[in-house]
Protein backbone atom coordinates (compact mmCIF):
# COMPACT_ATOMS: atom_id res chain seq x y z
CA UNK A 1 0.00 0.00 0.00
CA UNK A 2 2.77 2.43 0.88
CA UNK A 3 4.54 1.69 -2.40
CA UNK A 4 1.42 2.67 -4.32
CA UNK A 5 1.09 5.94 -2.38
CA UNK A 6 4.75 6.79 -3.01
CA UNK A 7 4.41 6.18 -6.76
CA UNK A 8 1.33 8.36 -7.30
CA UNK A 9 3.21 11.72 -7.48
CA UNK A 10 5.72 10.29 -9.97
CA UNK A 11 2.95 8.89 -12.16
CA UNK A 12 1.09 12.19 -11.97
CA UNK A 13 4.26 14.10 -12.95
CA UNK A 14 4.87 11.78 -15.89
CA UNK A 15 1.31 12.27 -17.10
CA UNK A 16 1.60 16.03 -16.75
CA UNK A 17 4.92 16.03 -18.66
CA UNK A 18 3.49 13.99 -21.52
CA UNK A 19 0.45 16.29 -21.63
CA UNK A 20 2.73 19.32 -21.69
CA UNK A 21 4.81 17.84 -24.53
CA UNK A 22 1.67 17.10 -26.53
CA UNK A 23 0.38 20.65 -25.99
CA UNK A 24 3.76 22.06 -27.10
CA UNK A 25 3.73 19.91 -30.24
CA UNK A 26 0.20 21.05 -31.04
CA UNK A 27 1.13 24.72 -30.54
CA UNK A 28 4.21 24.27 -32.73
CA UNK A 29 2.11 22.72 -35.49
CA UNK A 30 -0.45 25.52 -35.28
CA UNK A 31 2.28 28.19 -35.41
CA UNK A 32 3.95 26.56 -38.41
CA UNK A 33 0.65 26.37 -40.23
CA UNK A 34 -0.10 30.03 -39.43
CA UNK A 35 3.39 31.11 -40.60
CA UNK A 36 3.01 29.10 -43.83
CA UNK A 37 -0.40 30.66 -44.44
CA UNK A 38 1.00 34.14 -43.77
CA UNK A 39 3.89 33.51 -46.19
CA UNK A 40 1.51 32.18 -48.87
CA UNK A 41 -0.62 35.31 -48.52
CA UNK A 42 2.39 37.53 -49.47
CA UNK A 43 2.96 38.51 -53.08
CA UNK A 44 6.17 37.44 -54.78
CA UNK A 45 7.53 40.99 -54.48
CA UNK A 46 6.85 41.03 -50.71
CA UNK A 47 8.50 37.60 -50.32
CA UNK A 48 11.54 38.89 -52.21
CA UNK A 49 11.75 42.02 -50.02
CA UNK A 50 11.35 39.94 -46.83
CA UNK A 51 14.13 37.62 -48.03
CA UNK A 52 16.46 40.56 -48.65
CA UNK A 53 15.55 42.02 -45.25
CA UNK A 54 16.31 38.66 -43.58
CA UNK A 55 19.68 38.47 -45.37
CA UNK A 56 20.58 42.02 -44.27
CA UNK A 57 19.56 41.20 -40.70
CA UNK A 58 21.72 38.06 -40.72
CA UNK A 59 24.74 39.95 -42.10
CA UNK A 60 24.29 42.75 -39.53
CA UNK A 61 23.94 40.20 -36.73
CA UNK A 62 27.09 38.38 -37.83
CA UNK A 63 28.94 41.71 -38.00
CA UNK A 64 27.96 42.74 -34.47
CA UNK A 65 28.13 39.30 -32.84
CA UNK A 66 31.11 37.75 -34.63
CA UNK A 67 33.21 40.15 -36.71
CA UNK A 68 33.28 43.12 -34.31
CA UNK A 69 34.39 41.11 -31.22
CA UNK A 70 37.06 39.31 -33.29
CA UNK A 71 38.34 42.61 -34.70
CA UNK A 72 38.48 44.14 -31.21
CA UNK A 73 40.37 41.12 -29.84
CA UNK A 74 42.81 41.27 -32.77
CA UNK A 75 43.47 45.00 -32.21
CA UNK A 76 44.05 44.41 -28.49
CA UNK A 77 46.40 41.49 -29.20
CA UNK A 78 48.42 43.57 -31.69
CA UNK A 79 48.75 46.37 -29.14
CA UNK A 80 49.97 43.90 -26.50
CA UNK A 81 52.49 42.43 -28.96
CA UNK A 82 53.81 45.92 -29.79
CA UNK A 83 54.12 46.72 -26.06
CA UNK A 84 55.95 43.43 -25.43
CA UNK A 85 58.31 44.16 -28.34
CA UNK A 86 59.13 47.58 -26.84
CA UNK A 87 59.83 45.97 -23.45
CA UNK A 88 62.04 43.32 -25.08
CA UNK A 89 64.01 46.03 -26.91
CA UNK A 90 64.47 47.95 -23.66
CA UNK A 91 65.69 44.79 -21.94
CA UNK A 92 68.19 44.11 -24.76
CA UNK A 93 69.55 47.64 -24.41
CA UNK A 94 69.64 47.40 -20.59
CA UNK A 95 71.37 44.01 -20.61
CA UNK A 96 74.88 45.33 -19.87
CA UNK A 97 73.51 47.59 -17.12
CA UNK A 98 71.66 44.69 -15.51
CA UNK A 99 74.83 42.58 -15.54
CA UNK A 100 76.81 45.46 -14.01
CA UNK A 101 74.22 45.97 -11.26
CA UNK A 102 74.11 42.24 -10.51
CA UNK A 103 77.91 42.15 -10.25
CA UNK A 104 77.84 45.14 -7.88
CA UNK A 105 75.49 43.35 -5.51
CA UNK A 106 77.88 41.30 -3.47
CA UNK A 107 76.93 40.81 0.16
CA UNK A 108 73.99 42.27 2.02
CA UNK A 109 72.26 45.55 1.33
CA UNK A 110 73.82 47.02 4.49
CA UNK A 111 77.32 46.11 3.29
CA UNK A 112 76.64 47.48 -0.18
CA UNK A 113 75.31 50.79 1.18
CA UNK A 114 78.24 51.17 3.61
CA UNK A 115 80.82 50.44 0.89
CA UNK A 116 79.23 52.86 -1.57
CA UNK A 117 79.03 55.58 1.11
CA UNK A 118 82.74 55.16 1.86
CA UNK A 119 83.59 55.40 -1.86
CA UNK A 120 81.51 58.61 -2.08
CA UNK A 121 83.35 60.06 0.94
CA UNK A 122 80.30 59.95 3.22
CA UNK A 123 80.21 58.66 6.79
CA UNK A 124 77.10 56.81 7.91
CA UNK A 125 76.23 57.66 11.54
CA UNK A 126 73.71 54.84 11.93
CA UNK A 127 72.53 51.93 9.77
CA UNK A 128 69.67 49.56 10.65
CA UNK A 129 68.30 46.68 8.57
CA UNK A 130 64.47 46.76 8.37
CA UNK A 131 63.39 43.58 6.62
CA UNK A 132 64.21 44.03 2.93
CA UNK A 133 65.10 47.71 3.52
CA UNK A 134 67.92 49.53 5.29
CA UNK A 135 67.56 52.74 7.32
CA UNK A 136 70.58 55.02 7.28
CA UNK A 137 71.40 58.27 9.10
CA UNK A 138 74.06 60.67 7.91
CA UNK A 139 75.11 63.71 9.94
CA UNK A 140 76.88 66.80 8.62
CA UNK A 141 77.16 65.78 4.95
CA UNK A 142 77.16 67.97 1.87
CA UNK A 143 73.79 68.08 0.16
CA UNK A 144 75.29 67.72 -3.32
CA UNK A 145 77.42 64.74 -2.23
CA UNK A 146 74.32 63.13 -0.68
CA UNK A 147 72.25 63.53 -3.86
CA UNK A 148 75.14 62.22 -5.99
CA UNK A 149 75.47 59.20 -3.68
CA UNK A 150 71.74 58.41 -4.00
CA UNK A 151 71.97 58.73 -7.80
CA UNK A 152 75.02 56.43 -7.93
CA UNK A 153 73.29 53.86 -5.71
CA UNK A 154 70.28 53.88 -8.00
CA UNK A 155 72.24 53.82 -11.25
CA UNK A 156 75.08 51.44 -10.37
CA UNK A 157 73.72 49.15 -7.65
CA UNK A 158 69.97 49.15 -8.20
CA UNK A 159 69.29 50.61 -4.75
CA UNK A 160 66.55 53.22 -4.54
CA UNK A 161 65.35 55.63 -1.88
CA UNK A 162 61.99 54.70 -0.34
CA UNK A 163 61.80 57.44 2.28
CA UNK A 164 63.97 60.50 2.87
CA UNK A 165 64.10 63.20 5.54
CA UNK A 166 66.65 66.00 5.17
CA UNK A 167 67.32 68.68 7.82
CA UNK A 168 69.53 71.65 7.02
CA UNK A 169 72.35 72.69 9.31
CA UNK A 170 73.61 76.21 10.05
CA UNK A 171 76.51 75.78 7.61
CA UNK A 172 75.51 76.37 3.96
CA UNK A 173 75.07 73.17 1.92
CA UNK A 174 75.46 70.87 4.95
CA UNK A 175 72.56 68.65 6.01
CA UNK A 176 71.56 65.77 8.27
CA UNK A 177 69.68 63.01 6.46
CA UNK A 178 67.68 59.92 7.33
CA UNK A 179 66.83 57.60 4.44
CA UNK A 180 65.24 54.22 3.91
CA UNK A 181 66.82 52.34 1.01
CA UNK A 182 65.70 49.20 -0.83
CA UNK A 183 66.95 47.00 -3.66
CA UNK A 184 64.98 47.04 -6.89
mmCIF file with all atom_site columns, C-alpha atoms in Angstrom:
data_model
loop_
_atom_site.group_PDB
_atom_site.id
_atom_site.type_symbol
_atom_site.label_atom_id
_atom_site.label_alt_id
_atom_site.label_comp_id
_atom_site.label_asym_id
_atom_site.label_entity_id
_atom_site.label_seq_id
_atom_site.pdbx_PDB_ins_code
_atom_site.Cartn_x
_atom_site.Cartn_y
_atom_site.Cartn_z
_atom_site.occupancy
_atom_site.B_iso_or_equiv
_atom_site.pdbx_formal_charge
_atom_site.auth_seq_id
_atom_site.auth_comp_id
_atom_site.auth_asym_id
_atom_site.auth_atom_id
_atom_site.pdbx_PDB_model_num
ATOM 1   C CA . UNK A 1 1   ? 0.000  0.000  0.000   1.00 0.00 ? 1   UNK A CA 1
ATOM 2   C CA . UNK A 1 2   ? 2.774  2.429  0.876   1.00 0.00 ? 2   UNK A CA 1
ATOM 3   C CA . UNK A 1 3   ? 4.544  1.693  -2.396  1.00 0.00 ? 3   UNK A CA 1
ATOM 4   C CA . UNK A 1 4   ? 1.424  2.665  -4.324  1.00 0.00 ? 4   UNK A CA 1
ATOM 5   C CA . UNK A 1 5   ? 1.090  5.943  -2.380  1.00 0.00 ? 5   UNK A CA 1
ATOM 6   C CA . UNK A 1 6   ? 4.747  6.793  -3.005  1.00 0.00 ? 6   UNK A CA 1
ATOM 7   C CA . UNK A 1 7   ? 4.408  6.182  -6.760  1.00 0.00 ? 7   UNK A CA 1
ATOM 8   C CA . UNK A 1 8   ? 1.331  8.357  -7.300  1.00 0.00 ? 8   UNK A CA 1
ATOM 9   C CA . UNK A 1 9   ? 3.206  11.721 -7.484  1.00 0.00 ? 9   UNK A CA 1
ATOM 10  C CA . UNK A 1 10  ? 5.721  10.286 -9.965  1.00 0.00 ? 10  UNK A CA 1
ATOM 11  C CA . UNK A 1 11  ? 2.945  8.891  -12.164 1.00 0.00 ? 11  UNK A CA 1
ATOM 12  C CA . UNK A 1 12  ? 1.092  12.190 -11.972 1.00 0.00 ? 12  UNK A CA 1
ATOM 13  C CA . UNK A 1 13  ? 4.257  14.103 -12.946 1.00 0.00 ? 13  UNK A CA 1
ATOM 14  C CA . UNK A 1 14  ? 4.873  11.778 -15.891 1.00 0.00 ? 14  UNK A CA 1
ATOM 15  C CA . UNK A 1 15  ? 1.308  12.273 -17.100 1.00 0.00 ? 15  UNK A CA 1
ATOM 16  C CA . UNK A 1 16  ? 1.604  16.026 -16.747 1.00 0.00 ? 16  UNK A CA 1
ATOM 17  C CA . UNK A 1 17  ? 4.918  16.027 -18.657 1.00 0.00 ? 17  UNK A CA 1
ATOM 18  C CA . UNK A 1 18  ? 3.490  13.988 -21.524 1.00 0.00 ? 18  UNK A CA 1
ATOM 19  C CA . UNK A 1 19  ? 0.448  16.289 -21.634 1.00 0.00 ? 19  UNK A CA 1
ATOM 20  C CA . UNK A 1 20  ? 2.728  19.323 -21.688 1.00 0.00 ? 20  UNK A CA 1
ATOM 21  C CA . UNK A 1 21  ? 4.808  17.842 -24.529 1.00 0.00 ? 21  UNK A CA 1
ATOM 22  C CA . UNK A 1 22  ? 1.674  17.097 -26.534 1.00 0.00 ? 22  UNK A CA 1
ATOM 23  C CA . UNK A 1 23  ? 0.384  20.649 -25.991 1.00 0.00 ? 23  UNK A CA 1
ATOM 24  C CA . UNK A 1 24  ? 3.755  22.061 -27.102 1.00 0.00 ? 24  UNK A CA 1
ATOM 25  C CA . UNK A 1 25  ? 3.735  19.910 -30.237 1.00 0.00 ? 25  UNK A CA 1
ATOM 26  C CA . UNK A 1 26  ? 0.195  21.051 -31.044 1.00 0.00 ? 26  UNK A CA 1
ATOM 27  C CA . UNK A 1 27  ? 1.135  24.718 -30.540 1.00 0.00 ? 27  UNK A CA 1
ATOM 28  C CA . UNK A 1 28  ? 4.206  24.270 -32.729 1.00 0.00 ? 28  UNK A CA 1
ATOM 29  C CA . UNK A 1 29  ? 2.107  22.716 -35.491 1.00 0.00 ? 29  UNK A CA 1
ATOM 30  C CA . UNK A 1 30  ? -0.448 25.520 -35.281 1.00 0.00 ? 30  UNK A CA 1
ATOM 31  C CA . UNK A 1 31  ? 2.279  28.192 -35.409 1.00 0.00 ? 31  UNK A CA 1
ATOM 32  C CA . UNK A 1 32  ? 3.954  26.559 -38.409 1.00 0.00 ? 32  UNK A CA 1
ATOM 33  C CA . UNK A 1 33  ? 0.648  26.375 -40.226 1.00 0.00 ? 33  UNK A CA 1
ATOM 34  C CA . UNK A 1 34  ? -0.095 30.032 -39.429 1.00 0.00 ? 34  UNK A CA 1
ATOM 35  C CA . UNK A 1 35  ? 3.388  31.109 -40.601 1.00 0.00 ? 35  UNK A CA 1
ATOM 36  C CA . UNK A 1 36  ? 3.011  29.102 -43.825 1.00 0.00 ? 36  UNK A CA 1
ATOM 37  C CA . UNK A 1 37  ? -0.400 30.662 -44.443 1.00 0.00 ? 37  UNK A CA 1
ATOM 38  C CA . UNK A 1 38  ? 0.995  34.138 -43.775 1.00 0.00 ? 38  UNK A CA 1
ATOM 39  C CA . UNK A 1 39  ? 3.893  33.506 -46.194 1.00 0.00 ? 39  UNK A CA 1
ATOM 40  C CA . UNK A 1 40  ? 1.515  32.184 -48.865 1.00 0.00 ? 40  UNK A CA 1
ATOM 41  C CA . UNK A 1 41  ? -0.624 35.305 -48.522 1.00 0.00 ? 41  UNK A CA 1
ATOM 42  C CA . UNK A 1 42  ? 2.386  37.528 -49.467 1.00 0.00 ? 42  UNK A CA 1
ATOM 43  C CA . UNK A 1 43  ? 2.955  38.514 -53.084 1.00 0.00 ? 43  UNK A CA 1
ATOM 44  C CA . UNK A 1 44  ? 6.166  37.443 -54.784 1.00 0.00 ? 44  UNK A CA 1
ATOM 45  C CA . UNK A 1 45  ? 7.529  40.987 -54.481 1.00 0.00 ? 45  UNK A CA 1
ATOM 46  C CA . UNK A 1 46  ? 6.846  41.033 -50.708 1.00 0.00 ? 46  UNK A CA 1
ATOM 47  C CA . UNK A 1 47  ? 8.500  37.604 -50.322 1.00 0.00 ? 47  UNK A CA 1
ATOM 48  C CA . UNK A 1 48  ? 11.542 38.887 -52.212 1.00 0.00 ? 48  UNK A CA 1
ATOM 49  C CA . UNK A 1 49  ? 11.750 42.018 -50.020 1.00 0.00 ? 49  UNK A CA 1
ATOM 50  C CA . UNK A 1 50  ? 11.354 39.944 -46.829 1.00 0.00 ? 50  UNK A CA 1
ATOM 51  C CA . UNK A 1 51  ? 14.134 37.616 -48.026 1.00 0.00 ? 51  UNK A CA 1
ATOM 52  C CA . UNK A 1 52  ? 16.459 40.563 -48.654 1.00 0.00 ? 52  UNK A CA 1
ATOM 53  C CA . UNK A 1 53  ? 15.550 42.020 -45.248 1.00 0.00 ? 53  UNK A CA 1
ATOM 54  C CA . UNK A 1 54  ? 16.313 38.664 -43.578 1.00 0.00 ? 54  UNK A CA 1
ATOM 55  C CA . UNK A 1 55  ? 19.681 38.473 -45.373 1.00 0.00 ? 55  UNK A CA 1
ATOM 56  C CA . UNK A 1 56  ? 20.580 42.021 -44.271 1.00 0.00 ? 56  UNK A CA 1
ATOM 57  C CA . UNK A 1 57  ? 19.558 41.202 -40.696 1.00 0.00 ? 57  UNK A CA 1
ATOM 58  C CA . UNK A 1 58  ? 21.723 38.061 -40.718 1.00 0.00 ? 58  UNK A CA 1
ATOM 59  C CA . UNK A 1 59  ? 24.737 39.952 -42.100 1.00 0.00 ? 59  UNK A CA 1
ATOM 60  C CA . UNK A 1 60  ? 24.289 42.753 -39.533 1.00 0.00 ? 60  UNK A CA 1
ATOM 61  C CA . UNK A 1 61  ? 23.939 40.203 -36.727 1.00 0.00 ? 61  UNK A CA 1
ATOM 62  C CA . UNK A 1 62  ? 27.094 38.380 -37.831 1.00 0.00 ? 62  UNK A CA 1
ATOM 63  C CA . UNK A 1 63  ? 28.938 41.708 -37.998 1.00 0.00 ? 63  UNK A CA 1
ATOM 64  C CA . UNK A 1 64  ? 27.960 42.738 -34.471 1.00 0.00 ? 64  UNK A CA 1
ATOM 65  C CA . UNK A 1 65  ? 28.129 39.303 -32.841 1.00 0.00 ? 65  UNK A CA 1
ATOM 66  C CA . UNK A 1 66  ? 31.114 37.746 -34.630 1.00 0.00 ? 66  UNK A CA 1
ATOM 67  C CA . UNK A 1 67  ? 33.210 40.148 -36.706 1.00 0.00 ? 67  UNK A CA 1
ATOM 68  C CA . UNK A 1 68  ? 33.279 43.123 -34.314 1.00 0.00 ? 68  UNK A CA 1
ATOM 69  C CA . UNK A 1 69  ? 34.388 41.106 -31.223 1.00 0.00 ? 69  UNK A CA 1
ATOM 70  C CA . UNK A 1 70  ? 37.056 39.315 -33.293 1.00 0.00 ? 70  UNK A CA 1
ATOM 71  C CA . UNK A 1 71  ? 38.342 42.606 -34.695 1.00 0.00 ? 71  UNK A CA 1
ATOM 72  C CA . UNK A 1 72  ? 38.479 44.140 -31.210 1.00 0.00 ? 72  UNK A CA 1
ATOM 73  C CA . UNK A 1 73  ? 40.369 41.116 -29.843 1.00 0.00 ? 73  UNK A CA 1
ATOM 74  C CA . UNK A 1 74  ? 42.812 41.271 -32.771 1.00 0.00 ? 74  UNK A CA 1
ATOM 75  C CA . UNK A 1 75  ? 43.470 44.995 -32.212 1.00 0.00 ? 75  UNK A CA 1
ATOM 76  C CA . UNK A 1 76  ? 44.048 44.408 -28.492 1.00 0.00 ? 76  UNK A CA 1
ATOM 77  C CA . UNK A 1 77  ? 46.401 41.494 -29.200 1.00 0.00 ? 77  UNK A CA 1
ATOM 78  C CA . UNK A 1 78  ? 48.421 43.567 -31.688 1.00 0.00 ? 78  UNK A CA 1
ATOM 79  C CA . UNK A 1 79  ? 48.753 46.373 -29.140 1.00 0.00 ? 79  UNK A CA 1
ATOM 80  C CA . UNK A 1 80  ? 49.967 43.897 -26.504 1.00 0.00 ? 80  UNK A CA 1
ATOM 81  C CA . UNK A 1 81  ? 52.489 42.434 -28.957 1.00 0.00 ? 81  UNK A CA 1
ATOM 82  C CA . UNK A 1 82  ? 53.812 45.923 -29.785 1.00 0.00 ? 82  UNK A CA 1
ATOM 83  C CA . UNK A 1 83  ? 54.115 46.716 -26.060 1.00 0.00 ? 83  UNK A CA 1
ATOM 84  C CA . UNK A 1 84  ? 55.948 43.427 -25.428 1.00 0.00 ? 84  UNK A CA 1
ATOM 85  C CA . UNK A 1 85  ? 58.306 44.159 -28.338 1.00 0.00 ? 85  UNK A CA 1
ATOM 86  C CA . UNK A 1 86  ? 59.125 47.576 -26.839 1.00 0.00 ? 86  UNK A CA 1
ATOM 87  C CA . UNK A 1 87  ? 59.829 45.972 -23.454 1.00 0.00 ? 87  UNK A CA 1
ATOM 88  C CA . UNK A 1 88  ? 62.038 43.315 -25.079 1.00 0.00 ? 88  UNK A CA 1
ATOM 89  C CA . UNK A 1 89  ? 64.007 46.028 -26.913 1.00 0.00 ? 89  UNK A CA 1
ATOM 90  C CA . UNK A 1 90  ? 64.470 47.954 -23.661 1.00 0.00 ? 90  UNK A CA 1
ATOM 91  C CA . UNK A 1 91  ? 65.691 44.793 -21.943 1.00 0.00 ? 91  UNK A CA 1
ATOM 92  C CA . UNK A 1 92  ? 68.185 44.108 -24.756 1.00 0.00 ? 92  UNK A CA 1
ATOM 93  C CA . UNK A 1 93  ? 69.549 47.642 -24.405 1.00 0.00 ? 93  UNK A CA 1
ATOM 94  C CA . UNK A 1 94  ? 69.636 47.404 -20.592 1.00 0.00 ? 94  UNK A CA 1
ATOM 95  C CA . UNK A 1 95  ? 71.367 44.010 -20.605 1.00 0.00 ? 95  UNK A CA 1
ATOM 96  C CA . UNK A 1 96  ? 74.879 45.326 -19.872 1.00 0.00 ? 96  UNK A CA 1
ATOM 97  C CA . UNK A 1 97  ? 73.512 47.588 -17.117 1.00 0.00 ? 97  UNK A CA 1
ATOM 98  C CA . UNK A 1 98  ? 71.659 44.685 -15.513 1.00 0.00 ? 98  UNK A CA 1
ATOM 99  C CA . UNK A 1 99  ? 74.834 42.582 -15.543 1.00 0.00 ? 99  UNK A CA 1
ATOM 100 C CA . UNK A 1 100 ? 76.811 45.458 -14.011 1.00 0.00 ? 100 UNK A CA 1
ATOM 101 C CA . UNK A 1 101 ? 74.225 45.970 -11.262 1.00 0.00 ? 101 UNK A CA 1
ATOM 102 C CA . UNK A 1 102 ? 74.112 42.237 -10.513 1.00 0.00 ? 102 UNK A CA 1
ATOM 103 C CA . UNK A 1 103 ? 77.910 42.149 -10.245 1.00 0.00 ? 103 UNK A CA 1
ATOM 104 C CA . UNK A 1 104 ? 77.842 45.141 -7.884  1.00 0.00 ? 104 UNK A CA 1
ATOM 105 C CA . UNK A 1 105 ? 75.487 43.347 -5.505  1.00 0.00 ? 105 UNK A CA 1
ATOM 106 C CA . UNK A 1 106 ? 77.875 41.302 -3.467  1.00 0.00 ? 106 UNK A CA 1
ATOM 107 C CA . UNK A 1 107 ? 76.931 40.810 0.156   1.00 0.00 ? 107 UNK A CA 1
ATOM 108 C CA . UNK A 1 108 ? 73.991 42.270 2.020   1.00 0.00 ? 108 UNK A CA 1
ATOM 109 C CA . UNK A 1 109 ? 72.261 45.549 1.328   1.00 0.00 ? 109 UNK A CA 1
ATOM 110 C CA . UNK A 1 110 ? 73.816 47.024 4.494   1.00 0.00 ? 110 UNK A CA 1
ATOM 111 C CA . UNK A 1 111 ? 77.323 46.113 3.289   1.00 0.00 ? 111 UNK A CA 1
ATOM 112 C CA . UNK A 1 112 ? 76.645 47.484 -0.177  1.00 0.00 ? 112 UNK A CA 1
ATOM 113 C CA . UNK A 1 113 ? 75.308 50.794 1.180   1.00 0.00 ? 113 UNK A CA 1
ATOM 114 C CA . UNK A 1 114 ? 78.236 51.168 3.611   1.00 0.00 ? 114 UNK A CA 1
ATOM 115 C CA . UNK A 1 115 ? 80.824 50.439 0.891   1.00 0.00 ? 115 UNK A CA 1
ATOM 116 C CA . UNK A 1 116 ? 79.226 52.858 -1.570  1.00 0.00 ? 116 UNK A CA 1
ATOM 117 C CA . UNK A 1 117 ? 79.031 55.580 1.107   1.00 0.00 ? 117 UNK A CA 1
ATOM 118 C CA . UNK A 1 118 ? 82.743 55.160 1.864   1.00 0.00 ? 118 UNK A CA 1
ATOM 119 C CA . UNK A 1 119 ? 83.591 55.398 -1.861  1.00 0.00 ? 119 UNK A CA 1
ATOM 120 C CA . UNK A 1 120 ? 81.513 58.606 -2.077  1.00 0.00 ? 120 UNK A CA 1
ATOM 121 C CA . UNK A 1 121 ? 83.352 60.062 0.942   1.00 0.00 ? 121 UNK A CA 1
ATOM 122 C CA . UNK A 1 122 ? 80.300 59.951 3.219   1.00 0.00 ? 122 UNK A CA 1
ATOM 123 C CA . UNK A 1 123 ? 80.212 58.656 6.788   1.00 0.00 ? 123 UNK A CA 1
ATOM 124 C CA . UNK A 1 124 ? 77.095 56.811 7.909   1.00 0.00 ? 124 UNK A CA 1
ATOM 125 C CA . UNK A 1 125 ? 76.233 57.662 11.536  1.00 0.00 ? 125 UNK A CA 1
ATOM 126 C CA . UNK A 1 126 ? 73.712 54.836 11.927  1.00 0.00 ? 126 UNK A CA 1
ATOM 127 C CA . UNK A 1 127 ? 72.532 51.930 9.774   1.00 0.00 ? 127 UNK A CA 1
ATOM 128 C CA . UNK A 1 128 ? 69.669 49.563 10.647  1.00 0.00 ? 128 UNK A CA 1
ATOM 129 C CA . UNK A 1 129 ? 68.303 46.680 8.568   1.00 0.00 ? 129 UNK A CA 1
ATOM 130 C CA . UNK A 1 130 ? 64.471 46.758 8.375   1.00 0.00 ? 130 UNK A CA 1
ATOM 131 C CA . UNK A 1 131 ? 63.392 43.583 6.619   1.00 0.00 ? 131 UNK A CA 1
ATOM 132 C CA . UNK A 1 132 ? 64.213 44.035 2.930   1.00 0.00 ? 132 UNK A CA 1
ATOM 133 C CA . UNK A 1 133 ? 65.095 47.709 3.523   1.00 0.00 ? 133 UNK A CA 1
ATOM 134 C CA . UNK A 1 134 ? 67.918 49.530 5.288   1.00 0.00 ? 134 UNK A CA 1
ATOM 135 C CA . UNK A 1 135 ? 67.556 52.745 7.322   1.00 0.00 ? 135 UNK A CA 1
ATOM 136 C CA . UNK A 1 136 ? 70.584 55.019 7.284   1.00 0.00 ? 136 UNK A CA 1
ATOM 137 C CA . UNK A 1 137 ? 71.397 58.268 9.098   1.00 0.00 ? 137 UNK A CA 1
ATOM 138 C CA . UNK A 1 138 ? 74.057 60.671 7.907   1.00 0.00 ? 138 UNK A CA 1
ATOM 139 C CA . UNK A 1 139 ? 75.113 63.715 9.940   1.00 0.00 ? 139 UNK A CA 1
ATOM 140 C CA . UNK A 1 140 ? 76.878 66.797 8.620   1.00 0.00 ? 140 UNK A CA 1
ATOM 141 C CA . UNK A 1 141 ? 77.157 65.776 4.950   1.00 0.00 ? 141 UNK A CA 1
ATOM 142 C CA . UNK A 1 142 ? 77.164 67.970 1.868   1.00 0.00 ? 142 UNK A CA 1
ATOM 143 C CA . UNK A 1 143 ? 73.793 68.076 0.163   1.00 0.00 ? 143 UNK A CA 1
ATOM 144 C CA . UNK A 1 144 ? 75.288 67.723 -3.316  1.00 0.00 ? 144 UNK A CA 1
ATOM 145 C CA . UNK A 1 145 ? 77.416 64.736 -2.233  1.00 0.00 ? 145 UNK A CA 1
ATOM 146 C CA . UNK A 1 146 ? 74.320 63.129 -0.680  1.00 0.00 ? 146 UNK A CA 1
ATOM 147 C CA . UNK A 1 147 ? 72.249 63.528 -3.862  1.00 0.00 ? 147 UNK A CA 1
ATOM 148 C CA . UNK A 1 148 ? 75.136 62.225 -5.987  1.00 0.00 ? 148 UNK A CA 1
ATOM 149 C CA . UNK A 1 149 ? 75.473 59.196 -3.677  1.00 0.00 ? 149 UNK A CA 1
ATOM 150 C CA . UNK A 1 150 ? 71.739 58.409 -3.999  1.00 0.00 ? 150 UNK A CA 1
ATOM 151 C CA . UNK A 1 151 ? 71.973 58.733 -7.796  1.00 0.00 ? 151 UNK A CA 1
ATOM 152 C CA . UNK A 1 152 ? 75.021 56.433 -7.927  1.00 0.00 ? 152 UNK A CA 1
ATOM 153 C CA . UNK A 1 153 ? 73.294 53.859 -5.706  1.00 0.00 ? 153 UNK A CA 1
ATOM 154 C CA . UNK A 1 154 ? 70.277 53.877 -7.996  1.00 0.00 ? 154 UNK A CA 1
ATOM 155 C CA . UNK A 1 155 ? 72.243 53.823 -11.253 1.00 0.00 ? 155 UNK A CA 1
ATOM 156 C CA . UNK A 1 156 ? 75.080 51.441 -10.369 1.00 0.00 ? 156 UNK A CA 1
ATOM 157 C CA . UNK A 1 157 ? 73.720 49.154 -7.652  1.00 0.00 ? 157 UNK A CA 1
ATOM 158 C CA . UNK A 1 158 ? 69.971 49.150 -8.195  1.00 0.00 ? 158 UNK A CA 1
ATOM 159 C CA . UNK A 1 159 ? 69.291 50.607 -4.748  1.00 0.00 ? 159 UNK A CA 1
ATOM 160 C CA . UNK A 1 160 ? 66.546 53.221 -4.544  1.00 0.00 ? 160 UNK A CA 1
ATOM 161 C CA . UNK A 1 161 ? 65.353 55.628 -1.875  1.00 0.00 ? 161 UNK A CA 1
ATOM 162 C CA . UNK A 1 162 ? 61.989 54.702 -0.344  1.00 0.00 ? 162 UNK A CA 1
ATOM 163 C CA . UNK A 1 163 ? 61.799 57.442 2.276   1.00 0.00 ? 163 UNK A CA 1
ATOM 164 C CA . UNK A 1 164 ? 63.972 60.499 2.870   1.00 0.00 ? 164 UNK A CA 1
ATOM 165 C CA . UNK A 1 165 ? 64.103 63.200 5.543   1.00 0.00 ? 165 UNK A CA 1
ATOM 166 C CA . UNK A 1 166 ? 66.655 66.002 5.167   1.00 0.00 ? 166 UNK A CA 1
ATOM 167 C CA . UNK A 1 167 ? 67.323 68.680 7.823   1.00 0.00 ? 167 UNK A CA 1
ATOM 168 C CA . UNK A 1 168 ? 69.530 71.645 7.017   1.00 0.00 ? 168 UNK A CA 1
ATOM 169 C CA . UNK A 1 169 ? 72.351 72.685 9.315   1.00 0.00 ? 169 UNK A CA 1
ATOM 170 C CA . UNK A 1 170 ? 73.612 76.211 10.050  1.00 0.00 ? 170 UNK A CA 1
ATOM 171 C CA . UNK A 1 171 ? 76.507 75.778 7.613   1.00 0.00 ? 171 UNK A CA 1
ATOM 172 C CA . UNK A 1 172 ? 75.511 76.370 3.956   1.00 0.00 ? 172 UNK A CA 1
ATOM 173 C CA . UNK A 1 173 ? 75.067 73.171 1.918   1.00 0.00 ? 173 UNK A CA 1
ATOM 174 C CA . UNK A 1 174 ? 75.461 70.873 4.949   1.00 0.00 ? 174 UNK A CA 1
ATOM 175 C CA . UNK A 1 175 ? 72.559 68.651 6.006   1.00 0.00 ? 175 UNK A CA 1
ATOM 176 C CA . UNK A 1 176 ? 71.563 65.772 8.273   1.00 0.00 ? 176 UNK A CA 1
ATOM 177 C CA . UNK A 1 177 ? 69.677 63.015 6.461   1.00 0.00 ? 177 UNK A CA 1
ATOM 178 C CA . UNK A 1 178 ? 67.681 59.924 7.326   1.00 0.00 ? 178 UNK A CA 1
ATOM 179 C CA . UNK A 1 179 ? 66.828 57.605 4.439   1.00 0.00 ? 179 UNK A CA 1
ATOM 180 C CA . UNK A 1 180 ? 65.240 54.222 3.911   1.00 0.00 ? 180 UNK A CA 1
ATOM 181 C CA . UNK A 1 181 ? 66.821 52.336 1.009   1.00 0.00 ? 181 UNK A CA 1
ATOM 182 C CA . UNK A 1 182 ? 65.696 49.204 -0.825  1.00 0.00 ? 182 UNK A CA 1
ATOM 183 C CA . UNK A 1 183 ? 66.948 46.999 -3.655  1.00 0.00 ? 183 UNK A CA 1
ATOM 184 C CA . UNK A 1 184 ? 64.977 47.045 -6.892  1.00 0.00 ? 184 UNK A CA 1
#
